[in-house]
mmCIF file of C-alpha atoms in Angstrom:
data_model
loop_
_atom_site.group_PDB
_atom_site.id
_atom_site.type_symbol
_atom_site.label_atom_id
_atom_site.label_comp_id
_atom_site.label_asym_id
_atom_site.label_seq_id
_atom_site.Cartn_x
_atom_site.Cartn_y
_atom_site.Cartn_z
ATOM 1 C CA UNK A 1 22.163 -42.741 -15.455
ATOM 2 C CA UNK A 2 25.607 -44.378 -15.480
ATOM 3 C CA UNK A 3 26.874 -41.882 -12.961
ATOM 4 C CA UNK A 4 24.247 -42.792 -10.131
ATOM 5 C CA UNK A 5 21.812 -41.198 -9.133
ATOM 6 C CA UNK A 6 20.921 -37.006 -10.183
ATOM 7 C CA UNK A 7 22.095 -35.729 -6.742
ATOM 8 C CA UNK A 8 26.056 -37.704 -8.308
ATOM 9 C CA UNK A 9 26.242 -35.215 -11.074
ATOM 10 C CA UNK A 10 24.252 -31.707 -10.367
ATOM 11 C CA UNK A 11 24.392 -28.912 -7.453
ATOM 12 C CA UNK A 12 21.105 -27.714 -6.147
ATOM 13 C CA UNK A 13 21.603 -24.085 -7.890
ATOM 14 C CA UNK A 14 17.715 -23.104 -8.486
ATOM 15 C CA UNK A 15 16.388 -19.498 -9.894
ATOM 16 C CA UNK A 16 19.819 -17.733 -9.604
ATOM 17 C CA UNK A 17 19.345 -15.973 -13.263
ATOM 18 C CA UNK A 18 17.139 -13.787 -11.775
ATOM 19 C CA UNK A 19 15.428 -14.965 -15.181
ATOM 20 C CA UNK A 20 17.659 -13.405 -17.558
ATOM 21 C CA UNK A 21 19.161 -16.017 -20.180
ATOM 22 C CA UNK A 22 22.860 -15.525 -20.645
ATOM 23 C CA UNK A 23 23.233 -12.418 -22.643
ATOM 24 C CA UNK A 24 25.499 -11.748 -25.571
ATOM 25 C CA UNK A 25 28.669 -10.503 -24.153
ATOM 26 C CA UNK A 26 28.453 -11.273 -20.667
ATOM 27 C CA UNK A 27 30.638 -14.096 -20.131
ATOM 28 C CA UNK A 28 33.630 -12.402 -21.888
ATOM 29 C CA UNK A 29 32.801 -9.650 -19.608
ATOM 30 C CA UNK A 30 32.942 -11.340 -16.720
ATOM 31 C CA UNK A 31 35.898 -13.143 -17.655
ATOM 32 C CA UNK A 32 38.174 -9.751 -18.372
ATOM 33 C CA UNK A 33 36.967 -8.793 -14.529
ATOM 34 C CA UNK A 34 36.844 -11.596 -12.179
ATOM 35 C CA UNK A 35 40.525 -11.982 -14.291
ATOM 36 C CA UNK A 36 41.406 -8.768 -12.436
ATOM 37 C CA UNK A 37 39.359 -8.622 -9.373
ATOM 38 C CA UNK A 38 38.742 -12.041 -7.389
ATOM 39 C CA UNK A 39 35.741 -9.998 -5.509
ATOM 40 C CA UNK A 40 34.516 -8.574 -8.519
ATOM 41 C CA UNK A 41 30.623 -9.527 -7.490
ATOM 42 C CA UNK A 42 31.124 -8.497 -3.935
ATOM 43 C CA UNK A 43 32.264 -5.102 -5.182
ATOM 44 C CA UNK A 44 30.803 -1.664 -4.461
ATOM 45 C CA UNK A 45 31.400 -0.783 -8.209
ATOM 46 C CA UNK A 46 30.264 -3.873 -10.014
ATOM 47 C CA UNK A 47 27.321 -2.293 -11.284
ATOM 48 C CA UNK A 48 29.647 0.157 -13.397
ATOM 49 C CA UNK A 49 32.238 -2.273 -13.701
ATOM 50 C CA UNK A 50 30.027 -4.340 -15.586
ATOM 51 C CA UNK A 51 27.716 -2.184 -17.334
ATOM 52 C CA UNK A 52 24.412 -3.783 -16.028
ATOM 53 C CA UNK A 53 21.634 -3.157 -13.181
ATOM 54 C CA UNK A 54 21.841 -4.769 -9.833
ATOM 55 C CA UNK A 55 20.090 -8.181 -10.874
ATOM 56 C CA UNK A 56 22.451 -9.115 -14.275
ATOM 57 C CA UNK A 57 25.370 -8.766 -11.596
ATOM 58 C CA UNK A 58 23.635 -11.704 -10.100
ATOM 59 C CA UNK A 59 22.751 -13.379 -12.986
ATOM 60 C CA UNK A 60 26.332 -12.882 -14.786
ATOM 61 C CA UNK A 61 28.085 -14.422 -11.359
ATOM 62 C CA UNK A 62 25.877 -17.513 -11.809
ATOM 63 C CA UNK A 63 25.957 -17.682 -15.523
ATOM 64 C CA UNK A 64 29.447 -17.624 -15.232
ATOM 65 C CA UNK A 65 29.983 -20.796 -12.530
ATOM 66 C CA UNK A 66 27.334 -22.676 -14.677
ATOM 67 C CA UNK A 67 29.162 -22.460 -17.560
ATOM 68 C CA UNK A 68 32.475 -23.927 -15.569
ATOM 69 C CA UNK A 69 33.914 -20.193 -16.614
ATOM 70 C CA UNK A 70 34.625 -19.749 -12.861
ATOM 71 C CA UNK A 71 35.241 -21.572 -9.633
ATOM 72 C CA UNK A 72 33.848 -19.727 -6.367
ATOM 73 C CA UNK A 73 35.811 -20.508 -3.091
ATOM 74 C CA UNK A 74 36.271 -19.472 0.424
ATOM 75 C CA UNK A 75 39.331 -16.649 0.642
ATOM 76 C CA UNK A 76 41.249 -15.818 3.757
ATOM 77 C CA UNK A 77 40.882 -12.451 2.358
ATOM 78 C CA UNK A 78 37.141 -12.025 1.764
ATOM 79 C CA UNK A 79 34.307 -11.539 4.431
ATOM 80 C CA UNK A 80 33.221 -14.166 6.319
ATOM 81 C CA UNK A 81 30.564 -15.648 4.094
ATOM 82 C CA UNK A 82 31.369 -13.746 0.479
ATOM 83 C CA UNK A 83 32.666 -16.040 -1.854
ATOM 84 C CA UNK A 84 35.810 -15.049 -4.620
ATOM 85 C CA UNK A 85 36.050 -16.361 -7.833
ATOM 86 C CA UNK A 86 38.835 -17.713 -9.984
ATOM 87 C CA UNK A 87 38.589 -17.810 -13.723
ATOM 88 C CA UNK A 88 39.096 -21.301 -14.722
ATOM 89 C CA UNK A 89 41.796 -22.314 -17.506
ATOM 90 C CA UNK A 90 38.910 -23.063 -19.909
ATOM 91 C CA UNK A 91 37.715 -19.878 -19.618
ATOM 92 C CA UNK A 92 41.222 -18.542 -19.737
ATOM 93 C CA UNK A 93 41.412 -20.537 -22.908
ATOM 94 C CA UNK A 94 38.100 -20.201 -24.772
ATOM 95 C CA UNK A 95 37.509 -15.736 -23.495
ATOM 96 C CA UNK A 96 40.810 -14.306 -22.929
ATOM 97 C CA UNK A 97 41.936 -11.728 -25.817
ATOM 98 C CA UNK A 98 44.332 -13.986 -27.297
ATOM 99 C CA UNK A 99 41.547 -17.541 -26.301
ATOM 100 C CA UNK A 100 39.678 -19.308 -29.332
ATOM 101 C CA UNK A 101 37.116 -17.230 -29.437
ATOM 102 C CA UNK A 102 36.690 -14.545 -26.981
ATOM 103 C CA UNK A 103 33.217 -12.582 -28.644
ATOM 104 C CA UNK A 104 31.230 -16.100 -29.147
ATOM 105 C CA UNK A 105 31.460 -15.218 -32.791
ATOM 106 C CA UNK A 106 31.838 -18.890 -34.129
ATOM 107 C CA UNK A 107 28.607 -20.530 -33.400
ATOM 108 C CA UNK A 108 30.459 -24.032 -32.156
ATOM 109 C CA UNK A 109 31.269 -21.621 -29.813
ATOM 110 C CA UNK A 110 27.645 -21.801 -28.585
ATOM 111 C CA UNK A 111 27.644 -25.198 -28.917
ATOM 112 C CA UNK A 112 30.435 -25.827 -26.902
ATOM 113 C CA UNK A 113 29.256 -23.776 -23.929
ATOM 114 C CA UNK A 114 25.965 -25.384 -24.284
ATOM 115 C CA UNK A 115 27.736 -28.557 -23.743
ATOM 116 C CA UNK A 116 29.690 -27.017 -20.394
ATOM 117 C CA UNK A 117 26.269 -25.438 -19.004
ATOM 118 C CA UNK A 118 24.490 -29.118 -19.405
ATOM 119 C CA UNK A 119 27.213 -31.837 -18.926
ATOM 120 C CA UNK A 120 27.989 -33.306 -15.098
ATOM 121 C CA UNK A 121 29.962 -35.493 -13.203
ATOM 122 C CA UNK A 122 31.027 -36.603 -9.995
ATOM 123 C CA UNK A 123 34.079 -34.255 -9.967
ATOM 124 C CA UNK A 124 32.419 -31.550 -11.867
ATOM 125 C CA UNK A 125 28.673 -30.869 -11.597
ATOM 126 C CA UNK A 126 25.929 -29.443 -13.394
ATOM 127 C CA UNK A 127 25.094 -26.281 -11.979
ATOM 128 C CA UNK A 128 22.003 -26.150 -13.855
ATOM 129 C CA UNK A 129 19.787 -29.048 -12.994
ATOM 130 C CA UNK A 130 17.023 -27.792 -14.613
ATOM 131 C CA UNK A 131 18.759 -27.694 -17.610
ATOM 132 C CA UNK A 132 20.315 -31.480 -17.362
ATOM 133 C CA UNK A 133 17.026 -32.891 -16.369
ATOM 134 C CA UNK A 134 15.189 -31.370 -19.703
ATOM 135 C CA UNK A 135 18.246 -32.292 -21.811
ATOM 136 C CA UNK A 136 19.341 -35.367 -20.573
ATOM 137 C CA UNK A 137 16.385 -36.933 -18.628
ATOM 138 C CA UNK A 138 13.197 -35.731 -20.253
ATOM 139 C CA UNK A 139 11.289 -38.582 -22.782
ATOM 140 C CA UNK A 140 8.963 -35.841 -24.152
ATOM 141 C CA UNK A 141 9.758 -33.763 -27.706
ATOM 142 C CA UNK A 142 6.548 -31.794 -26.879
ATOM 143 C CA UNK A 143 6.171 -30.083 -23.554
ATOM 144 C CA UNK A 144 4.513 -27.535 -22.326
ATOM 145 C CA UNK A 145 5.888 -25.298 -18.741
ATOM 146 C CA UNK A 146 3.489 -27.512 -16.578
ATOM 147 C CA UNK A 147 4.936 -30.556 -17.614
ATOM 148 C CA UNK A 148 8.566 -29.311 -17.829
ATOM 149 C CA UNK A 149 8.000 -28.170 -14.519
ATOM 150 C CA UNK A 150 6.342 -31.197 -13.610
ATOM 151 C CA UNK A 151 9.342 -33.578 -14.975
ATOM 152 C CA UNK A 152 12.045 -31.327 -13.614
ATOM 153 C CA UNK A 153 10.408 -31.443 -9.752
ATOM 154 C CA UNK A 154 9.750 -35.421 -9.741
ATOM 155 C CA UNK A 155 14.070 -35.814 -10.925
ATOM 156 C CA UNK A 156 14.824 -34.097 -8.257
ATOM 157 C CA UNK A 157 12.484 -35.622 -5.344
ATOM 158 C CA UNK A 158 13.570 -38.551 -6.384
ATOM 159 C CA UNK A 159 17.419 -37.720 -5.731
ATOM 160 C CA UNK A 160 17.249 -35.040 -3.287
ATOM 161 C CA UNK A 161 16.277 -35.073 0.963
ATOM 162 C CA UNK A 162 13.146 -33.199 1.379
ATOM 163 C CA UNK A 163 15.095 -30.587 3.593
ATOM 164 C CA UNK A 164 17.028 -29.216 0.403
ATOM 165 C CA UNK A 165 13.692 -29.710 -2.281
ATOM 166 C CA UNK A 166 13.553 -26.027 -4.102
ATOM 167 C CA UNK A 167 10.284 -23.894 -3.799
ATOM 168 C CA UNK A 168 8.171 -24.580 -6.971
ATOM 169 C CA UNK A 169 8.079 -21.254 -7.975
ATOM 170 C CA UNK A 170 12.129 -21.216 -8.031
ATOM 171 C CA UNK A 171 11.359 -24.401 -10.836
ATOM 172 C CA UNK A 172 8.682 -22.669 -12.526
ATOM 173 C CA UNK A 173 11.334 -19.430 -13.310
ATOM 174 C CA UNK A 174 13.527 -21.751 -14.255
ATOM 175 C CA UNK A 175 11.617 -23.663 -17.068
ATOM 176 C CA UNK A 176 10.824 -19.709 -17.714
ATOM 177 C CA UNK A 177 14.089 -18.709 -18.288
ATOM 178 C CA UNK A 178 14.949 -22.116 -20.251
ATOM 179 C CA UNK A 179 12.391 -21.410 -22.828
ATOM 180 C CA UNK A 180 13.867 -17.936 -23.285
ATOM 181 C CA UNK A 181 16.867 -18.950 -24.035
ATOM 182 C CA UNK A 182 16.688 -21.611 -26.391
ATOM 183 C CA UNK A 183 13.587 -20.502 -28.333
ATOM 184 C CA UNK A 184 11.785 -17.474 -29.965
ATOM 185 C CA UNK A 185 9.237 -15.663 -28.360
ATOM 186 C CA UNK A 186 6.371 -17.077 -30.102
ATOM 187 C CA UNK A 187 4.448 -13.608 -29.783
ATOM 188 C CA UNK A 188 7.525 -11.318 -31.127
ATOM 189 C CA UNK A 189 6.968 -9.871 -34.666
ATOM 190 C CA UNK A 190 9.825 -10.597 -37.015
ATOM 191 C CA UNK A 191 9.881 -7.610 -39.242
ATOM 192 C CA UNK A 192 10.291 -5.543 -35.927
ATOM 193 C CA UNK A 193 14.060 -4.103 -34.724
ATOM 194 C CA UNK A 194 13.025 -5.330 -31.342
ATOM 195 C CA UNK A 195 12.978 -8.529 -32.602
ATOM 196 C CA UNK A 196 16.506 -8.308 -34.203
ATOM 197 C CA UNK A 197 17.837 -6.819 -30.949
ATOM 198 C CA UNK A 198 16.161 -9.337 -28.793
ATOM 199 C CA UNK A 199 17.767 -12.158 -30.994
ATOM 200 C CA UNK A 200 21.084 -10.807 -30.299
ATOM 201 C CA UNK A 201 20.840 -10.746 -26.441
ATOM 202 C CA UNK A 202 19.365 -14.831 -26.807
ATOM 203 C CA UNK A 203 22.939 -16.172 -28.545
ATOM 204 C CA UNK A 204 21.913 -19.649 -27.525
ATOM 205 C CA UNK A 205 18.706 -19.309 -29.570
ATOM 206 C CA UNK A 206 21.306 -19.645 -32.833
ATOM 207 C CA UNK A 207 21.465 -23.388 -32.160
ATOM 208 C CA UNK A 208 17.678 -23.912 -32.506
ATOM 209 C CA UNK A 209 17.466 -26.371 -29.814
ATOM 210 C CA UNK A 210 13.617 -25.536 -28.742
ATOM 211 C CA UNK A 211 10.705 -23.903 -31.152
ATOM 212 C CA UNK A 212 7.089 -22.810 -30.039
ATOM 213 C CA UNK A 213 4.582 -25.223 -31.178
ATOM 214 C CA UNK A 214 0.985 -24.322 -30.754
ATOM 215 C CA UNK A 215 -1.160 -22.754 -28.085
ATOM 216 C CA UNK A 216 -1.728 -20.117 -25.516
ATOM 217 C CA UNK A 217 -0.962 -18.918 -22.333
ATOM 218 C CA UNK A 218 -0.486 -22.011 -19.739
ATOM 219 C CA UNK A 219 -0.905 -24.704 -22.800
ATOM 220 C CA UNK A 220 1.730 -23.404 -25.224
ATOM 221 C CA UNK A 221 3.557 -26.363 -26.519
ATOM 222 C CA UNK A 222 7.657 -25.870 -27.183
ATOM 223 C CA UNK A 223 8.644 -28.575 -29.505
ATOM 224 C CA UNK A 224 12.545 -30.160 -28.671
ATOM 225 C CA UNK A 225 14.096 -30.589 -32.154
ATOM 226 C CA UNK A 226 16.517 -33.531 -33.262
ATOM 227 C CA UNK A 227 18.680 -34.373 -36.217
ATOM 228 C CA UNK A 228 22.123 -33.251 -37.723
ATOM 229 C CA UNK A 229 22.911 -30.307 -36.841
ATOM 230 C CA UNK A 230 24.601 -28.390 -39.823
ATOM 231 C CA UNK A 231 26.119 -25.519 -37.115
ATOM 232 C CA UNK A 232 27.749 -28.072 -35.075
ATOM 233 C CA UNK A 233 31.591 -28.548 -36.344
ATOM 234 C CA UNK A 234 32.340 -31.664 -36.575
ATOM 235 C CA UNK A 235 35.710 -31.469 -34.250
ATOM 236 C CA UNK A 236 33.911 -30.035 -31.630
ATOM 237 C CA UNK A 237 30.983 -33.093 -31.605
ATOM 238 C CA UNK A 238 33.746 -35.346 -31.393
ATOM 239 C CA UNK A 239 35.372 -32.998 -28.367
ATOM 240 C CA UNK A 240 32.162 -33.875 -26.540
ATOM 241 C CA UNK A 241 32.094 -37.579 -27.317
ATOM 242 C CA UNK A 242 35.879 -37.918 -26.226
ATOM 243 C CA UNK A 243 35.120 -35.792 -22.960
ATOM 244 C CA UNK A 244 31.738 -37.581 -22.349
ATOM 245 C CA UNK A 245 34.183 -41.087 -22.679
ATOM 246 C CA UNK A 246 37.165 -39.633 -20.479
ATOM 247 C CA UNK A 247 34.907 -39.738 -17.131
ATOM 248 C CA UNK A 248 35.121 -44.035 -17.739
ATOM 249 C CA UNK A 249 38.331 -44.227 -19.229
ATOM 250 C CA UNK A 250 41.452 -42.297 -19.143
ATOM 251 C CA UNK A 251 43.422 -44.920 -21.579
ATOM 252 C CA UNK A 252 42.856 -45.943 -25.740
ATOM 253 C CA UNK A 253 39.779 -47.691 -24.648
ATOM 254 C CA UNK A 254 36.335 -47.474 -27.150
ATOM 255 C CA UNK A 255 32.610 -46.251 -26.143
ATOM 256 C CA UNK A 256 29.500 -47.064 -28.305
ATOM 257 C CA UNK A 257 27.938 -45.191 -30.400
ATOM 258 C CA UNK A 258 24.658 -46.148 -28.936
ATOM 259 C CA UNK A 259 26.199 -44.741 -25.374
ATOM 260 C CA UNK A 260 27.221 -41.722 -27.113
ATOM 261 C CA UNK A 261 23.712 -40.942 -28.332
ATOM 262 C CA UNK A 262 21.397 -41.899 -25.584
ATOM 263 C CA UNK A 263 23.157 -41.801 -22.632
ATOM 264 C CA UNK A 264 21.912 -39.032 -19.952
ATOM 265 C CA UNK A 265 24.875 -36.838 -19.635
ATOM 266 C CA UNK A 266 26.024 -37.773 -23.151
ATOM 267 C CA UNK A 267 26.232 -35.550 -26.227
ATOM 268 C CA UNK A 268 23.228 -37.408 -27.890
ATOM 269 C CA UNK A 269 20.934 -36.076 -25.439
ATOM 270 C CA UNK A 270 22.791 -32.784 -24.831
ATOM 271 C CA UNK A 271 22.199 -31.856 -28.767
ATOM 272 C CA UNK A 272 19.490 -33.981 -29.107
ATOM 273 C CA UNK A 273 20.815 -36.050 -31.932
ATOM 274 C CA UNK A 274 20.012 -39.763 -32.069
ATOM 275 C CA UNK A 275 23.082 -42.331 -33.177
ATOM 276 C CA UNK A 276 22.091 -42.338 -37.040
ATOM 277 C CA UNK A 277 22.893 -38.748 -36.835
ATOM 278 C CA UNK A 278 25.581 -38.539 -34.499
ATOM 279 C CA UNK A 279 27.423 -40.920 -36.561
ATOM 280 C CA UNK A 280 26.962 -39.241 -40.165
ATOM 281 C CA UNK A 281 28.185 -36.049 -38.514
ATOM 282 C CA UNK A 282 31.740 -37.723 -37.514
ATOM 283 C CA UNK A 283 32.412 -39.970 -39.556
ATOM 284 C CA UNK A 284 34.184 -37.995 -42.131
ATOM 285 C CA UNK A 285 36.340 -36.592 -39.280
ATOM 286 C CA UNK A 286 37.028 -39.724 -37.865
ATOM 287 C CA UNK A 287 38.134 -41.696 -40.737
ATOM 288 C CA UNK A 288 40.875 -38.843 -41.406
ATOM 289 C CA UNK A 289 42.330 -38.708 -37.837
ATOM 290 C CA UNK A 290 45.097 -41.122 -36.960
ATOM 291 C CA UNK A 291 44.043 -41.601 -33.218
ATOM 292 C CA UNK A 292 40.180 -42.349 -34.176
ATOM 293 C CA UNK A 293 38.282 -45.367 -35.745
ATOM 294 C CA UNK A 294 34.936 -46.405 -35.662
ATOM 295 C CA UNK A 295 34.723 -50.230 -35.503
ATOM 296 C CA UNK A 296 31.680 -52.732 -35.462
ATOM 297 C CA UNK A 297 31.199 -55.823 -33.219
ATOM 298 C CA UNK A 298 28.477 -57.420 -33.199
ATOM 299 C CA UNK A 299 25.963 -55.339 -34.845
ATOM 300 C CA UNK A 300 26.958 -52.687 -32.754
ATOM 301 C CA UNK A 301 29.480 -49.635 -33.512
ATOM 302 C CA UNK A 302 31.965 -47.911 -31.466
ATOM 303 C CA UNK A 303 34.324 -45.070 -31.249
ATOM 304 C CA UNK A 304 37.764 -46.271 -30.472
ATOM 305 C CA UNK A 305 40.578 -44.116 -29.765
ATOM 306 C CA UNK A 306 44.226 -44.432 -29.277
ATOM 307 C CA UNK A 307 44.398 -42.250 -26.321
ATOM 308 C CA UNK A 308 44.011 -41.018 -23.338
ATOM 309 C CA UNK A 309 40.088 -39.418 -24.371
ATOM 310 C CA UNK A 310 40.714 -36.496 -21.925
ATOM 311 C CA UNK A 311 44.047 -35.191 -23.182
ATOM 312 C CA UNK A 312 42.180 -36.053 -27.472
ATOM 313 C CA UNK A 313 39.303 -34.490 -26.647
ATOM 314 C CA UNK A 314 41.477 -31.018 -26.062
ATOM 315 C CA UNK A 315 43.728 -31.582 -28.871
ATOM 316 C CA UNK A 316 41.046 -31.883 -31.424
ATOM 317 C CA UNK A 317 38.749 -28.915 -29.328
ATOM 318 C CA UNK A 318 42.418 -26.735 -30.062
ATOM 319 C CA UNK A 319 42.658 -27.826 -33.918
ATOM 320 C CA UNK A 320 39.010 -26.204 -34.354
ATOM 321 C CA UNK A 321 40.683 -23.075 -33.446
ATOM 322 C CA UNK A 322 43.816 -22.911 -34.861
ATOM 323 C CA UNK A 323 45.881 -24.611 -31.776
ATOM 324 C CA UNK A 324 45.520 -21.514 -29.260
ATOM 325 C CA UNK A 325 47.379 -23.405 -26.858
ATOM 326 C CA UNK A 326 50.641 -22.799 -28.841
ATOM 327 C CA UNK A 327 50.706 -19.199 -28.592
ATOM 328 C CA UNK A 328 53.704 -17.735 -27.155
ATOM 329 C CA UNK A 329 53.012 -18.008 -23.155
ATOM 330 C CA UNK A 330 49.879 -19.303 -22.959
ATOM 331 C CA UNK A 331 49.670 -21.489 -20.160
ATOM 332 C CA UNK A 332 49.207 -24.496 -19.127
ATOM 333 C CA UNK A 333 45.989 -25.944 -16.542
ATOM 334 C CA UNK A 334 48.453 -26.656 -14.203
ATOM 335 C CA UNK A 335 50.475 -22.817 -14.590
ATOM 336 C CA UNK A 336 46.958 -21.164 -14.447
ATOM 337 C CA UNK A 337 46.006 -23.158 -11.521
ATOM 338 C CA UNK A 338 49.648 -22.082 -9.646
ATOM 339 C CA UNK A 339 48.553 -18.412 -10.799
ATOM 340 C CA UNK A 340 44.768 -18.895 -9.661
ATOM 341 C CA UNK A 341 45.026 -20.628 -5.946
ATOM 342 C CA UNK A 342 41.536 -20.454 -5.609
ATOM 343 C CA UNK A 343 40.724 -23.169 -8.118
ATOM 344 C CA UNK A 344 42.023 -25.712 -5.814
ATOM 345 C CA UNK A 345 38.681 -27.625 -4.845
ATOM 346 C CA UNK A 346 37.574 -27.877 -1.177
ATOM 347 C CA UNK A 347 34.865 -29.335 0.911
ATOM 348 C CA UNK A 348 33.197 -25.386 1.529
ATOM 349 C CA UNK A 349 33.380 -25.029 -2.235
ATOM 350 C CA UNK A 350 31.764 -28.505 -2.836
ATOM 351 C CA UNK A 351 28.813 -27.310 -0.483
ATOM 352 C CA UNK A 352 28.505 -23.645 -2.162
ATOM 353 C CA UNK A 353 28.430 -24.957 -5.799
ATOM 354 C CA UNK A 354 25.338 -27.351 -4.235
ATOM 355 C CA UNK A 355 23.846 -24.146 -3.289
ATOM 356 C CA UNK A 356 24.159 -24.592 0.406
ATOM 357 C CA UNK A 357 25.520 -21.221 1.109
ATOM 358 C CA UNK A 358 23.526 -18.169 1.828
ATOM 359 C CA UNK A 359 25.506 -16.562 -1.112
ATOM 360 C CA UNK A 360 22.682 -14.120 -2.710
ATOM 361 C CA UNK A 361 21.734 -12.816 0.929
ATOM 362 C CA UNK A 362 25.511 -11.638 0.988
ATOM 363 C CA UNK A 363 25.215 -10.164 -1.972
ATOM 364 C CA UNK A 364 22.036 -8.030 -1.566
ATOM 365 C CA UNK A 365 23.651 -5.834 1.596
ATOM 366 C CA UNK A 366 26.615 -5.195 -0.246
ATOM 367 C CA UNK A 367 25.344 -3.972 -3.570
ATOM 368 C CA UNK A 368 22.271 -2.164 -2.177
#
């Protein structure tokens, strides 16, 4: 991959959904409280704080830092090995009453957190590596657990000291819990208000990433899917492709189409779209905007823009949502990060988002 090697752009976070998919309503949840309360999932209370049982708190404060909604660091204030957390600006931008879309009810919405949960670099890292090596590093469209299991264990022996290697069964729930969230329960009965309900706590299913193919038991067969995706606004594809190009360029530079597409840790393979597709589904945006153009060279096309891709990307992200950025007093990254210390990184924070850090242990003795 052109970062290096897996270990460059994902922490070793393994099994900390306590397999529960992301539920409707949780991040914005979480959001509104860590927002108030830096030791929200250290508190006594967070149980009725948040509405849910003992293991959601754990699987909302992960949920949350895999989705980059918030940044866990050491405070002076906190107990010697409980982590806070700071709600990051993009969080602030895309939850907050007054953010883009604080109740997920747009489904590029989905799309775009799909996009934070499975993209990685260097700087900022997957915290899902089960969920970048099926995206971005898997060659199979037809898979059953075994062999996602299978694939996802071999990425990360290959990448990873033996010392740090998670216990299969921590893989295993995790290929569990990725099937439940991106497809239906093969065995659920359609007609049924459990089914409806269920649905609704899956958002993620919406984007029809995975479907059930055949079989039973151990040798059911989820089928990836590929092509345009009709659900996917166009301004927030190109987002991706922009922030995908800003982590080799931070000047008007170009990136190919073919890069774009198939690429681990590109949008291609993030929403499984091969460069045919990709390009029908921006071109139209592309030829009207000023600061984009698609050129050829050589038999080969490209995405050239007239920017830096970082500060585009957010620009055309904001457009989608009717420029939330200009609202009277909503700030800046940098004025968030003045408000929100805690987001400064640091080397303890590099070492808990790799999962280093007996956080969960913490946790269990003070909400038991």
């Amino acid at each position: 991959m052109p970062e290096g090697r897996l270990s460059d752009v994902v922490g070793l976070k393994f099994n900390r959904h306590e397999s529960f998919p992301p539920r409707f309503g949780w991040l914005h949840k979480a959001y509104l409280q860590v927002k108030k309360d830096e030791m929200l999932f250290h508190a006594p209370d967070a149980l009725v704080r948040l509405g849910v049982g003992k293991n959601m708190v754990y699987s909302m404060r992960y949920w949350s830092q895999a989705f980059k909604l918030t940044h866990e660091y050491r405070s002076a204030e906190a107990q010697a090995r409980a982590l806070a957390a700071a709600p990051t600006w993009r969080a602030r931008w895309l939850l907050d009453e007054d953010g883009a879309d604080p109740y997920l009810e747009d489904t590029g919405s989905l799309w775009l957190l799909h996009w934070w949960l499975v993209s990685g670099s260097k700087e900022d890292k997957c915290l899902a590596p089960s969920w970048y090596a099926m995206f971005h590093l898997s060659p199979l469209a037809r898979v059953t657990v075994e062999e996602m299991s299978a694939l996802i264990t071999r990425e990360v022996h290959n990448s990873f000291k033996r010392e740090v290697w998670p216990a299969a069964e921590s893989i295993t729930r995790d290929v569990e819990c990725f099937i439940k969230m991106y497809a239906p329960d093969a065995d659920a009965n359609p007609l049924s208000p459990g089914s409806f309900e269920d649905s609704l706590l899956c958002p993620f299913r919406e984007l029809g990433l995975l479907e059930f193919q055949s079989g039973r038991g151990k040798e059911r067969t989820y089928r990836f899917t590929s092509g345009i995706r009709p659900s996917l606004p166009p301004r927030v594809l190109v987002h991706t492709c922009l922030d995908y190009a800003a982590r080799f360029s931070r000047k008007p530079d170009s990136i190919s189409l073919a890069r774009l597409a198939s690429e681990p840790g590109a949008p291609g393979r993030a929403f499984r779209m091969r460069e045919p597709e990709l390009a029908r589904s921006i071109e139209a945006f592309v030829d009207s905007h000023p600061q984009l153009e698609i050129v050829e060279s050589l038999g080969q096309r490209s995405l050239r823009f007239a920017d830096n891709p970082e500060t585009l990307a957010w620009n055309i992200l904001d457009e989608q949502y009717g420029r939330v950025r200009d609202h009277d007093n909503f700030p800046t990254p940098e004025e968030w990060a003045r408000q929100n210390p805690g987001l400064k990184k640091t080397t303890d924070d590099t070492e808990a988002a790799q999962g280093q850090l007996p956080q969960q242990a913490d946790m269990l003795e003070e909400l038991s």
